[in-house]
């Protein structure tokens, strides 16, 4: 009977991985999305469930349970209407998202474009002429002066409209199969007193196209310069205890292939899908579908300086049971963090999957890589990082391998794990975990 069950589970896993159905949807029965802001604990296999776990808005009273269908209703539910941010609204609340909410609209819910936000002194044509790296401006200086200031004001105008800030003790849950938030940037950050937001659940929502109309040129970014945009689909800074599950992330109907180029570089309108930085901590991304995007998940935004202050010992993130397709890079790209990446399915990745940054500790376990250009890439010249990769599948059996100084990587595993194993040399073949093995986490915790 046991062997028959084992064969059944292996067959089920094969069907799920071969299917075109998104992983987060296909496994919903085995690991259901929270329908009512229910709690997430350490037993669920991730950093987010540690140090007290997550309840989100499960303690909300009847007055703080909302169903929202447009931008205005969402802001009101967050306590952020009339220009007041929702960061300080720590009242337990459950917000159900029904249908499509477009954040790039005016007060009458009518879609707007770049002209709605553009500062009178800003002109893209003049910007391109002024800061041409092959012209008088050159490549040694970042853009500055009145025209760059006008671009920044335009970008700030857009941010005031499309960003929506989430306070502590909040669950935001999609209703049904068609809940979407498009053209917006969810911000989970810190309150006006400087302390971080805590205890957030986001589930069952399709996030699309956080489109920046006013990218900034940086001639010092990379060897040839790059255009950079300001908005992620979800930005997590300073916050703790954040669980994002059963969601979908993409560029929607404006993929990067439509961007075009200026100065010979892609005119990039999108930043990350879920970016985690600035001392954020205890975050889990599970059963999500990431696809058709370039810079997917950045953990730690800088090697040094103000944005990196306090990152050491923080940025503890678990990424498990996600499906990631037709992406380019940062899946994730880690600085400083202790990150456990397990049981994820990567397909058609044109850049790299896991980026090893300064002082990072990454434990990669039982992931499947199909048509991935590079599984691990190195970005830690300013301080050695570490990736311990065990039980991967990439078309053939491979032994575990280390990327970086050989040292104990156990702190990168999600809390609740057994003692860390000694890194295994290529001569030893570890026991590989089956993908979705009875839907168990990496520590034998039944789902």
GROMACS .gro file of C-alpha atoms in nm:
model
  447
    1UNK     CA    1   0.000   0.000   0.000
    2UNK     CA    2   0.280   0.239   0.092
    3UNK     CA    3   0.464   0.184  -0.237
    4UNK     CA    4   0.137   0.230  -0.426
    5UNK     CA    5   0.080   0.560  -0.248
    6UNK     CA    6   0.436   0.666  -0.325
    7UNK     CA    7   0.385   0.592  -0.694
    8UNK     CA    8   0.062   0.790  -0.684
    9UNK     CA    9   0.234   1.095  -0.532
   10UNK     CA   10   0.516   1.077  -0.786
   11UNK     CA   11   0.262   1.061  -1.069
   12UNK     CA   12   0.071   1.356  -0.922
   13UNK     CA   13   0.387   1.563  -0.901
   14UNK     CA   14   0.476   1.480  -1.261
   15UNK     CA   15   0.132   1.589  -1.378
   16UNK     CA   16   0.153   1.917  -1.187
   17UNK     CA   17   0.497   2.003  -1.317
   18UNK     CA   18   0.410   1.916  -1.676
   19UNK     CA   19   0.079   2.096  -1.670
   20UNK     CA   20   0.034   2.448  -1.804
   21UNK     CA   21  -0.181   2.526  -1.500
   22UNK     CA   22   0.007   2.768  -1.270
   23UNK     CA   23   0.164   2.592  -0.973
   24UNK     CA   24  -0.004   2.818  -0.722
   25UNK     CA   25  -0.344   2.723  -0.861
   26UNK     CA   26  -0.277   2.356  -0.922
   27UNK     CA   27  -0.176   2.297  -0.561
   28UNK     CA   28  -0.449   2.505  -0.403
   29UNK     CA   29  -0.629   2.199  -0.270
   30UNK     CA   30  -0.319   2.070  -0.093
   31UNK     CA   31  -0.218   2.410   0.048
   32UNK     CA   32  -0.524   2.633   0.035
   33UNK     CA   33  -0.504   3.009   0.033
   34UNK     CA   34  -0.639   3.172   0.348
   35UNK     CA   35  -1.001   3.272   0.292
   36UNK     CA   36  -1.049   3.469   0.612
   37UNK     CA   37  -0.709   3.599   0.718
   38UNK     CA   38  -0.629   3.284   0.913
   39UNK     CA   39  -0.301   3.250   1.099
   40UNK     CA   40   0.033   3.134   0.965
   41UNK     CA   41   0.272   2.970   1.211
   42UNK     CA   42   0.617   2.815   1.219
   43UNK     CA   43   0.459   2.480   1.138
   44UNK     CA   44   0.381   2.609   0.789
   45UNK     CA   45   0.751   2.598   0.703
   46UNK     CA   46   0.881   2.951   0.667
   47UNK     CA   47   1.046   3.247   0.835
   48UNK     CA   48   0.720   3.445   0.839
   49UNK     CA   49   0.566   3.205   1.088
   50UNK     CA   50   0.838   3.244   1.349
   51UNK     CA   51   0.860   3.472   1.653
   52UNK     CA   52   0.488   3.458   1.720
   53UNK     CA   53   0.357   3.380   1.373
   54UNK     CA   54   0.112   3.580   1.165
   55UNK     CA   55  -0.256   3.645   1.220
   56UNK     CA   56  -0.304   3.928   0.969
   57UNK     CA   57  -0.651   4.070   1.015
   58UNK     CA   58  -0.807   3.759   1.164
   59UNK     CA   59  -0.896   3.950   1.482
   60UNK     CA   60  -1.096   4.211   1.292
   61UNK     CA   61  -1.442   4.298   1.417
   62UNK     CA   62  -1.739   4.329   1.179
   63UNK     CA   63  -1.673   4.702   1.124
   64UNK     CA   64  -1.329   4.628   0.984
   65UNK     CA   65  -1.413   4.362   0.725
   66UNK     CA   66  -1.441   4.518   0.380
   67UNK     CA   67  -1.511   4.415   0.022
   68UNK     CA   68  -1.353   4.658  -0.224
   69UNK     CA   69  -1.395   4.695  -0.601
   70UNK     CA   70  -1.201   5.012  -0.691
   71UNK     CA   71  -0.911   5.235  -0.587
   72UNK     CA   72  -1.113   5.466  -0.364
   73UNK     CA   73  -1.270   5.179  -0.171
   74UNK     CA   74  -0.933   5.009  -0.125
   75UNK     CA   75  -0.775   5.326   0.014
   76UNK     CA   76  -1.068   5.382   0.246
   77UNK     CA   77  -1.044   5.025   0.378
   78UNK     CA   78  -0.673   5.076   0.441
   79UNK     CA   79  -0.746   5.399   0.624
   80UNK     CA   80  -0.558   5.593   0.358
   81UNK     CA   81  -0.823   5.806   0.188
   82UNK     CA   82  -0.788   6.180   0.125
   83UNK     CA   83  -0.411   6.171   0.098
   84UNK     CA   84  -0.349   6.010   0.439
   85UNK     CA   85  -0.126   5.703   0.429
   86UNK     CA   86  -0.243   5.375   0.576
   87UNK     CA   87   0.085   5.289   0.752
   88UNK     CA   88  -0.040   5.402   1.092
   89UNK     CA   89  -0.371   5.215   1.073
   90UNK     CA   90  -0.291   4.912   1.289
   91UNK     CA   91  -0.655   4.820   1.348
   92UNK     CA   92  -0.704   4.449   1.260
   93UNK     CA   93  -0.880   4.438   0.923
   94UNK     CA   94  -0.966   4.199   0.643
   95UNK     CA   95  -0.998   4.347   0.295
   96UNK     CA   96  -1.153   4.131   0.023
   97UNK     CA   97  -1.064   4.236  -0.331
   98UNK     CA   98  -1.338   4.168  -0.584
   99UNK     CA   99  -1.284   4.201  -0.959
  100UNK     CA  100  -1.016   4.434  -1.099
  101UNK     CA  101  -0.887   4.737  -0.913
  102UNK     CA  102  -0.694   4.982  -1.132
  103UNK     CA  103  -0.474   5.217  -0.929
  104UNK     CA  104  -0.381   5.435  -1.228
  105UNK     CA  105  -0.710   5.625  -1.235
  106UNK     CA  106  -0.840   5.968  -1.138
  107UNK     CA  107  -1.084   6.034  -0.856
  108UNK     CA  108  -1.372   5.933  -1.084
  109UNK     CA  109  -1.205   5.598  -1.157
  110UNK     CA  110  -1.113   5.697  -1.514
  111UNK     CA  111  -0.779   5.568  -1.649
  112UNK     CA  112  -0.504   5.828  -1.688
  113UNK     CA  113  -0.170   5.842  -1.871
  114UNK     CA  114   0.168   6.013  -1.837
  115UNK     CA  115   0.026   6.356  -1.914
  116UNK     CA  116  -0.179   6.340  -1.591
  117UNK     CA  117   0.140   6.330  -1.383
  118UNK     CA  118   0.399   6.514  -1.594
  119UNK     CA  119   0.548   6.827  -1.443
  120UNK     CA  120   0.513   7.128  -1.677
  121UNK     CA  121   0.892   7.157  -1.693
  122UNK     CA  122   0.944   6.793  -1.799
  123UNK     CA  123   0.993   6.677  -2.156
  124UNK     CA  124   1.124   6.333  -2.250
  125UNK     CA  125   1.267   6.471  -2.574
  126UNK     CA  126   1.462   6.739  -2.386
  127UNK     CA  127   1.569   6.486  -2.124
  128UNK     CA  128   1.716   6.259  -2.393
  129UNK     CA  129   1.901   6.548  -2.553
  130UNK     CA  130   2.036   6.687  -2.226
  131UNK     CA  131   2.168   6.367  -2.070
  132UNK     CA  132   2.289   6.186  -2.382
  133UNK     CA  133   2.592   5.985  -2.265
  134UNK     CA  134   2.746   6.025  -2.610
  135UNK     CA  135   2.699   6.400  -2.603
  136UNK     CA  136   2.820   6.687  -2.388
  137UNK     CA  137   2.684   6.539  -2.064
  138UNK     CA  138   2.894   6.222  -2.097
  139UNK     CA  139   2.897   5.913  -1.879
  140UNK     CA  140   3.075   6.034  -1.567
  141UNK     CA  141   2.784   6.230  -1.414
  142UNK     CA  142   2.438   6.121  -1.307
  143UNK     CA  143   2.155   6.345  -1.434
  144UNK     CA  144   2.104   6.660  -1.229
  145UNK     CA  145   1.965   7.007  -1.268
  146UNK     CA  146   1.619   7.146  -1.343
  147UNK     CA  147   1.519   6.886  -1.601
  148UNK     CA  148   1.607   6.591  -1.379
  149UNK     CA  149   1.423   6.762  -1.094
  150UNK     CA  150   1.116   6.795  -1.315
  151UNK     CA  151   1.135   6.424  -1.400
  152UNK     CA  152   1.157   6.341  -1.029
  153UNK     CA  153   0.854   6.560  -0.953
  154UNK     CA  154   0.659   6.382  -1.228
  155UNK     CA  155   0.751   6.046  -1.080
  156UNK     CA  156   0.651   6.167  -0.735
  157UNK     CA  157   0.312   6.277  -0.872
  158UNK     CA  158   0.257   5.927  -1.009
  159UNK     CA  159   0.367   5.765  -0.683
  160UNK     CA  160   0.110   5.964  -0.487
  161UNK     CA  161  -0.163   5.811  -0.700
  162UNK     CA  162  -0.058   5.450  -0.764
  163UNK     CA  163   0.111   5.357  -0.436
  164UNK     CA  164  -0.107   5.223  -0.155
  165UNK     CA  165   0.037   5.167   0.188
  166UNK     CA  166  -0.063   4.883   0.418
  167UNK     CA  167  -0.072   4.909   0.797
  168UNK     CA  168  -0.013   4.637   1.056
  169UNK     CA  169  -0.257   4.353   1.128
  170UNK     CA  170  -0.400   4.339   0.778
  171UNK     CA  171  -0.520   4.060   0.550
  172UNK     CA  172  -0.581   4.144   0.182
  173UNK     CA  173  -0.754   3.848   0.014
  174UNK     CA  174  -0.877   3.809  -0.343
  175UNK     CA  175  -1.233   3.686  -0.396
  176UNK     CA  176  -1.273   3.411  -0.656
  177UNK     CA  177  -1.044   3.348  -0.952
  178UNK     CA  178  -1.044   3.697  -1.106
  179UNK     CA  179  -0.926   3.931  -0.830
  180UNK     CA  180  -0.668   4.172  -0.971
  181UNK     CA  181  -0.479   4.486  -0.870
  182UNK     CA  182  -0.321   4.649  -1.175
  183UNK     CA  183  -0.093   4.949  -1.234
  184UNK     CA  184  -0.026   4.988  -0.861
  185UNK     CA  185   0.254   4.952  -0.607
  186UNK     CA  186   0.162   4.799  -0.270
  187UNK     CA  187   0.398   4.937  -0.004
  188UNK     CA  188   0.451   4.752   0.325
  189UNK     CA  189   0.691   4.983   0.502
  190UNK     CA  190   0.709   5.173   0.831
  191UNK     CA  191   0.483   5.399   1.031
  192UNK     CA  192   0.523   5.771   1.089
  193UNK     CA  193   0.710   5.698   1.414
  194UNK     CA  194   0.976   5.507   1.217
  195UNK     CA  195   0.887   5.159   1.339
  196UNK     CA  196   0.812   4.890   1.084
  197UNK     CA  197   0.469   4.760   0.991
  198UNK     CA  198   0.405   4.406   1.117
  199UNK     CA  199   0.168   4.113   1.060
  200UNK     CA  200   0.048   4.119   0.698
  201UNK     CA  201  -0.119   3.849   0.485
  202UNK     CA  202  -0.173   3.892   0.110
  203UNK     CA  203  -0.334   3.612  -0.088
  204UNK     CA  204  -0.515   3.508  -0.407
  205UNK     CA  205  -0.460   3.829  -0.606
  206UNK     CA  206  -0.325   3.875  -0.959
  207UNK     CA  207  -0.085   4.173  -0.952
  208UNK     CA  208   0.003   4.327  -1.288
  209UNK     CA  209   0.202   4.607  -1.447
  210UNK     CA  210   0.340   4.858  -1.194
  211UNK     CA  211   0.431   5.083  -1.485
  212UNK     CA  212   0.662   5.381  -1.432
  213UNK     CA  213   0.603   5.657  -1.687
  214UNK     CA  214   0.923   5.842  -1.589
  215UNK     CA  215   1.227   5.611  -1.570
  216UNK     CA  216   1.559   5.762  -1.465
  217UNK     CA  217   1.881   5.732  -1.663
  218UNK     CA  218   2.187   5.618  -1.468
  219UNK     CA  219   2.506   5.615  -1.677
  220UNK     CA  220   2.698   5.445  -1.394
  221UNK     CA  221   2.465   5.144  -1.368
  222UNK     CA  222   2.658   4.861  -1.529
  223UNK     CA  223   2.911   4.904  -1.803
  224UNK     CA  224   2.682   5.089  -2.043
  225UNK     CA  225   2.431   5.259  -1.811
  226UNK     CA  226   2.070   5.164  -1.754
  227UNK     CA  227   1.720   5.306  -1.723
  228UNK     CA  228   1.568   5.240  -1.382
  229UNK     CA  229   1.206   5.258  -1.270
  230UNK     CA  230   1.067   5.323  -0.924
  231UNK     CA  231   0.776   5.085  -0.864
  232UNK     CA  232   0.749   4.720  -0.764
  233UNK     CA  233   0.421   4.533  -0.757
  234UNK     CA  234   0.489   4.484  -0.385
  235UNK     CA  235   0.760   4.669  -0.190
  236UNK     CA  236   0.854   4.545   0.158
  237UNK     CA  237   1.082   4.768   0.368
  238UNK     CA  238   1.143   4.770   0.744
  239UNK     CA  239   0.836   4.548   0.790
  240UNK     CA  240   0.820   4.205   0.957
  241UNK     CA  241   0.594   3.899   0.954
  242UNK     CA  242   0.471   3.922   0.596
  243UNK     CA  243   0.315   3.624   0.415
  244UNK     CA  244   0.237   3.646   0.042
  245UNK     CA  245   0.073   3.333  -0.095
  246UNK     CA  246  -0.124   3.206  -0.397
  247UNK     CA  247  -0.074   3.530  -0.591
  248UNK     CA  248   0.029   3.597  -0.951
  249UNK     CA  249   0.282   3.856  -1.066
  250UNK     CA  250   0.354   3.979  -1.419
  251UNK     CA  251   0.384   4.284  -1.646
  252UNK     CA  252   0.031   4.224  -1.776
  253UNK     CA  253  -0.040   4.362  -2.122
  254UNK     CA  254   0.271   4.587  -2.126
  255UNK     CA  255   0.562   4.340  -2.122
  256UNK     CA  256   0.920   4.459  -2.133
  257UNK     CA  257   0.942   4.354  -2.497
  258UNK     CA  258   0.736   4.665  -2.575
  259UNK     CA  259   0.972   4.905  -2.398
  260UNK     CA  260   1.200   5.007  -2.683
  261UNK     CA  261   1.545   5.159  -2.623
  262UNK     CA  262   1.712   5.495  -2.566
  263UNK     CA  263   2.088   5.543  -2.560
  264UNK     CA  264   2.106   5.181  -2.677
  265UNK     CA  265   1.959   5.054  -2.350
  266UNK     CA  266   1.613   4.921  -2.274
  267UNK     CA  267   1.376   5.195  -2.156
  268UNK     CA  268   1.276   5.000  -1.847
  269UNK     CA  269   0.926   5.074  -1.710
  270UNK     CA  270   0.909   4.798  -1.445
  271UNK     CA  271   1.113   4.732  -1.134
  272UNK     CA  272   1.052   4.426  -0.913
  273UNK     CA  273   0.755   4.201  -0.851
  274UNK     CA  274   0.818   4.156  -0.476
  275UNK     CA  275   1.126   4.341  -0.346
  276UNK     CA  276   1.239   4.305   0.016
  277UNK     CA  277   1.494   4.544   0.165
  278UNK     CA  278   1.588   4.796   0.435
  279UNK     CA  279   1.590   4.562   0.737
  280UNK     CA  280   1.265   4.388   0.644
  281UNK     CA  281   1.246   4.051   0.815
  282UNK     CA  282   1.051   3.726   0.850
  283UNK     CA  283   0.889   3.710   0.508
  284UNK     CA  284   0.749   3.407   0.324
  285UNK     CA  285   0.654   3.386  -0.046
  286UNK     CA  286   0.467   3.062  -0.114
  287UNK     CA  287   0.259   2.902  -0.391
  288UNK     CA  288   0.283   3.209  -0.616
  289UNK     CA  289   0.314   3.231  -0.994
  290UNK     CA  290   0.582   3.472  -1.122
  291UNK     CA  291   0.606   3.511  -1.498
  292UNK     CA  292   0.696   3.736  -1.791
  293UNK     CA  293   0.905   3.984  -1.596
  294UNK     CA  294   1.268   4.093  -1.578
  295UNK     CA  295   1.381   4.189  -1.224
  296UNK     CA  296   1.172   3.960  -1.009
  297UNK     CA  297   1.269   3.951  -0.639
  298UNK     CA  298   1.547   4.158  -0.487
  299UNK     CA  299   1.637   4.088  -0.123
  300UNK     CA  300   1.862   4.366   0.005
  301UNK     CA  301   1.891   4.671  -0.217
  302UNK     CA  302   2.250   4.787  -0.163
  303UNK     CA  303   2.594   4.653  -0.074
  304UNK     CA  304   2.661   4.946   0.159
  305UNK     CA  305   2.541   5.288   0.263
  306UNK     CA  306   2.221   5.404   0.425
  307UNK     CA  307   1.989   5.153   0.255
  308UNK     CA  308   2.204   4.863   0.379
  309UNK     CA  309   2.217   4.979   0.741
  310UNK     CA  310   2.066   4.718   0.969
  311UNK     CA  311   2.037   4.450   0.701
  312UNK     CA  312   2.284   4.216   0.870
  313UNK     CA  313   2.087   3.966   1.078
  314UNK     CA  314   1.761   4.063   0.905
  315UNK     CA  315   1.617   3.985   0.560
  316UNK     CA  316   1.519   3.633   0.667
  317UNK     CA  317   1.302   3.511   0.382
  318UNK     CA  318   1.151   3.178   0.275
  319UNK     CA  319   1.057   3.119  -0.090
  320UNK     CA  320   0.881   2.788  -0.146
  321UNK     CA  321   0.647   2.610  -0.388
  322UNK     CA  322   0.643   2.893  -0.642
  323UNK     CA  323   0.627   2.860  -1.021
  324UNK     CA  324   0.858   3.099  -1.207
  325UNK     CA  325   0.849   3.118  -1.586
  326UNK     CA  326   0.980   3.340  -1.866
  327UNK     CA  327   1.171   3.565  -1.630
  328UNK     CA  328   1.520   3.711  -1.657
  329UNK     CA  329   1.686   3.754  -1.318
  330UNK     CA  330   1.662   3.801  -0.939
  331UNK     CA  331   1.481   3.480  -0.851
  332UNK     CA  332   1.592   3.589  -0.591
  333UNK     CA  333   1.903   3.810  -0.584
  334UNK     CA  334   2.022   3.831  -0.223
  335UNK     CA  335   2.238   4.064  -0.015
  336UNK     CA  336   2.295   3.997   0.358
  337UNK     CA  337   1.979   3.788   0.394
  338UNK     CA  338   1.934   3.437   0.525
  339UNK     CA  339   1.712   3.294   0.254
  340UNK     CA  340   1.565   2.945   0.218
  341UNK     CA  341   1.458   2.865  -0.140
  342UNK     CA  342   1.292   2.526  -0.173
  343UNK     CA  343   1.055   2.323  -0.394
  344UNK     CA  344   1.025   2.593  -0.661
  345UNK     CA  345   0.986   2.530  -1.033
  346UNK     CA  346   1.191   2.748  -1.270
  347UNK     CA  347   1.136   2.741  -1.644
  348UNK     CA  348   1.268   2.948  -1.936
  349UNK     CA  349   1.491   3.182  -1.737
  350UNK     CA  350   1.711   3.382  -1.974
  351UNK     CA  351   1.945   3.540  -1.718
  352UNK     CA  352   2.005   3.371  -1.383
  353UNK     CA  353   1.792   3.218  -1.109
  354UNK     CA  354   1.971   3.276  -0.776
  355UNK     CA  355   2.200   3.576  -0.733
  356UNK     CA  356   2.463   3.547  -0.460
  357UNK     CA  357   2.526   3.897  -0.326
  358UNK     CA  358   2.737   4.048  -0.050
  359UNK     CA  359   2.730   3.850   0.278
  360UNK     CA  360   2.427   3.650   0.164
  361UNK     CA  361   2.339   3.306   0.298
  362UNK     CA  362   2.114   3.109   0.063
  363UNK     CA  363   1.995   2.753   0.114
  364UNK     CA  364   1.858   2.619  -0.215
  365UNK     CA  365   1.682   2.287  -0.174
  366UNK     CA  366   1.490   2.053  -0.407
  367UNK     CA  367   1.425   2.312  -0.678
  368UNK     CA  368   1.360   2.218  -1.039
  369UNK     CA  369   1.535   2.417  -1.315
  370UNK     CA  370   1.422   2.371  -1.674
  371UNK     CA  371   1.585   2.571  -1.953
  372UNK     CA  372   1.762   2.808  -1.713
  373UNK     CA  373   2.060   2.994  -1.856
  374UNK     CA  374   2.246   3.013  -1.524
  375UNK     CA  375   2.130   2.868  -1.193
  376UNK     CA  376   2.361   3.068  -0.963
  377UNK     CA  377   2.532   3.397  -1.047
  378UNK     CA  378   2.784   3.584  -0.832
  379UNK     CA  379   2.758   3.946  -0.719
  380UNK     CA  380   2.955   3.943  -0.395
  381UNK     CA  381   3.289   4.103  -0.478
  382UNK     CA  382   3.246   4.340  -0.179
  383UNK     CA  383   3.191   4.060   0.073
  384UNK     CA  384   3.168   3.686   0.021
  385UNK     CA  385   2.821   3.537   0.004
  386UNK     CA  386   2.723   3.173   0.014
  387UNK     CA  387   2.480   2.941  -0.164
  388UNK     CA  388   2.432   2.580  -0.055
  389UNK     CA  389   2.239   2.396  -0.326
  390UNK     CA  390   2.097   2.053  -0.244
  391UNK     CA  391   1.885   1.812  -0.445
  392UNK     CA  392   1.828   2.028  -0.750
  393UNK     CA  393   1.671   1.889  -1.066
  394UNK     CA  394   1.783   2.032  -1.397
  395UNK     CA  395   1.744   1.754  -1.651
  396UNK     CA  396   1.970   1.506  -1.474
  397UNK     CA  397   2.062   1.398  -1.123
  398UNK     CA  398   2.319   1.628  -0.965
  399UNK     CA  399   2.500   1.612  -0.636
  400UNK     CA  400   2.473   1.896  -0.391
  401UNK     CA  401   2.714   2.179  -0.450
  402UNK     CA  402   2.836   2.489  -0.273
  403UNK     CA  403   2.888   2.835  -0.419
  404UNK     CA  404   3.113   3.040  -0.196
  405UNK     CA  405   3.328   2.983   0.113
  406UNK     CA  406   3.271   2.641   0.264
  407UNK     CA  407   3.100   2.716   0.594
  408UNK     CA  408   2.790   2.620   0.786
  409UNK     CA  409   2.485   2.742   0.595
  410UNK     CA  410   2.226   2.634   0.847
  411UNK     CA  411   2.111   2.981   0.945
  412UNK     CA  412   1.973   3.026   0.595
  413UNK     CA  413   1.723   2.746   0.646
  414UNK     CA  414   1.384   2.851   0.766
  415UNK     CA  415   1.340   2.840   1.140
  416UNK     CA  416   1.217   2.509   1.273
  417UNK     CA  417   1.462   2.308   1.067
  418UNK     CA  418   1.694   2.049   1.216
  419UNK     CA  419   2.062   2.127   1.263
  420UNK     CA  420   2.229   2.230   0.942
  421UNK     CA  421   2.401   1.957   0.741
  422UNK     CA  422   2.769   1.975   0.663
  423UNK     CA  423   2.811   2.086   0.300
  424UNK     CA  424   2.833   1.775   0.084
  425UNK     CA  425   3.118   1.721  -0.159
  426UNK     CA  426   3.041   1.606  -0.516
  427UNK     CA  427   3.156   1.254  -0.422
  428UNK     CA  428   2.851   1.203  -0.204
  429UNK     CA  429   2.504   1.181  -0.350
  430UNK     CA  430   2.240   1.316  -0.110
  431UNK     CA  431   1.893   1.179  -0.075
  432UNK     CA  432   1.686   1.411  -0.292
  433UNK     CA  433   1.342   1.522  -0.186
  434UNK     CA  434   1.057   1.468  -0.426
  435UNK     CA  435   0.892   1.786  -0.544
  436UNK     CA  436   0.563   1.819  -0.357
  437UNK     CA  437   0.641   1.505  -0.159
  438UNK     CA  438   0.301   1.462   0.004
  439UNK     CA  439   0.304   1.842   0.016
  440UNK     CA  440   0.549   1.836   0.303
  441UNK     CA  441   0.782   2.121   0.386
  442UNK     CA  442   1.158   2.063   0.394
  443UNK     CA  443   1.148   1.980   0.764
  444UNK     CA  444   0.894   1.698   0.749
  445UNK     CA  445   0.607   1.924   0.854
  446UNK     CA  446   0.286   1.792   0.703
  447UNK     CA  447   0.086   2.047   0.508
   0.00000   0.00000   0.00000
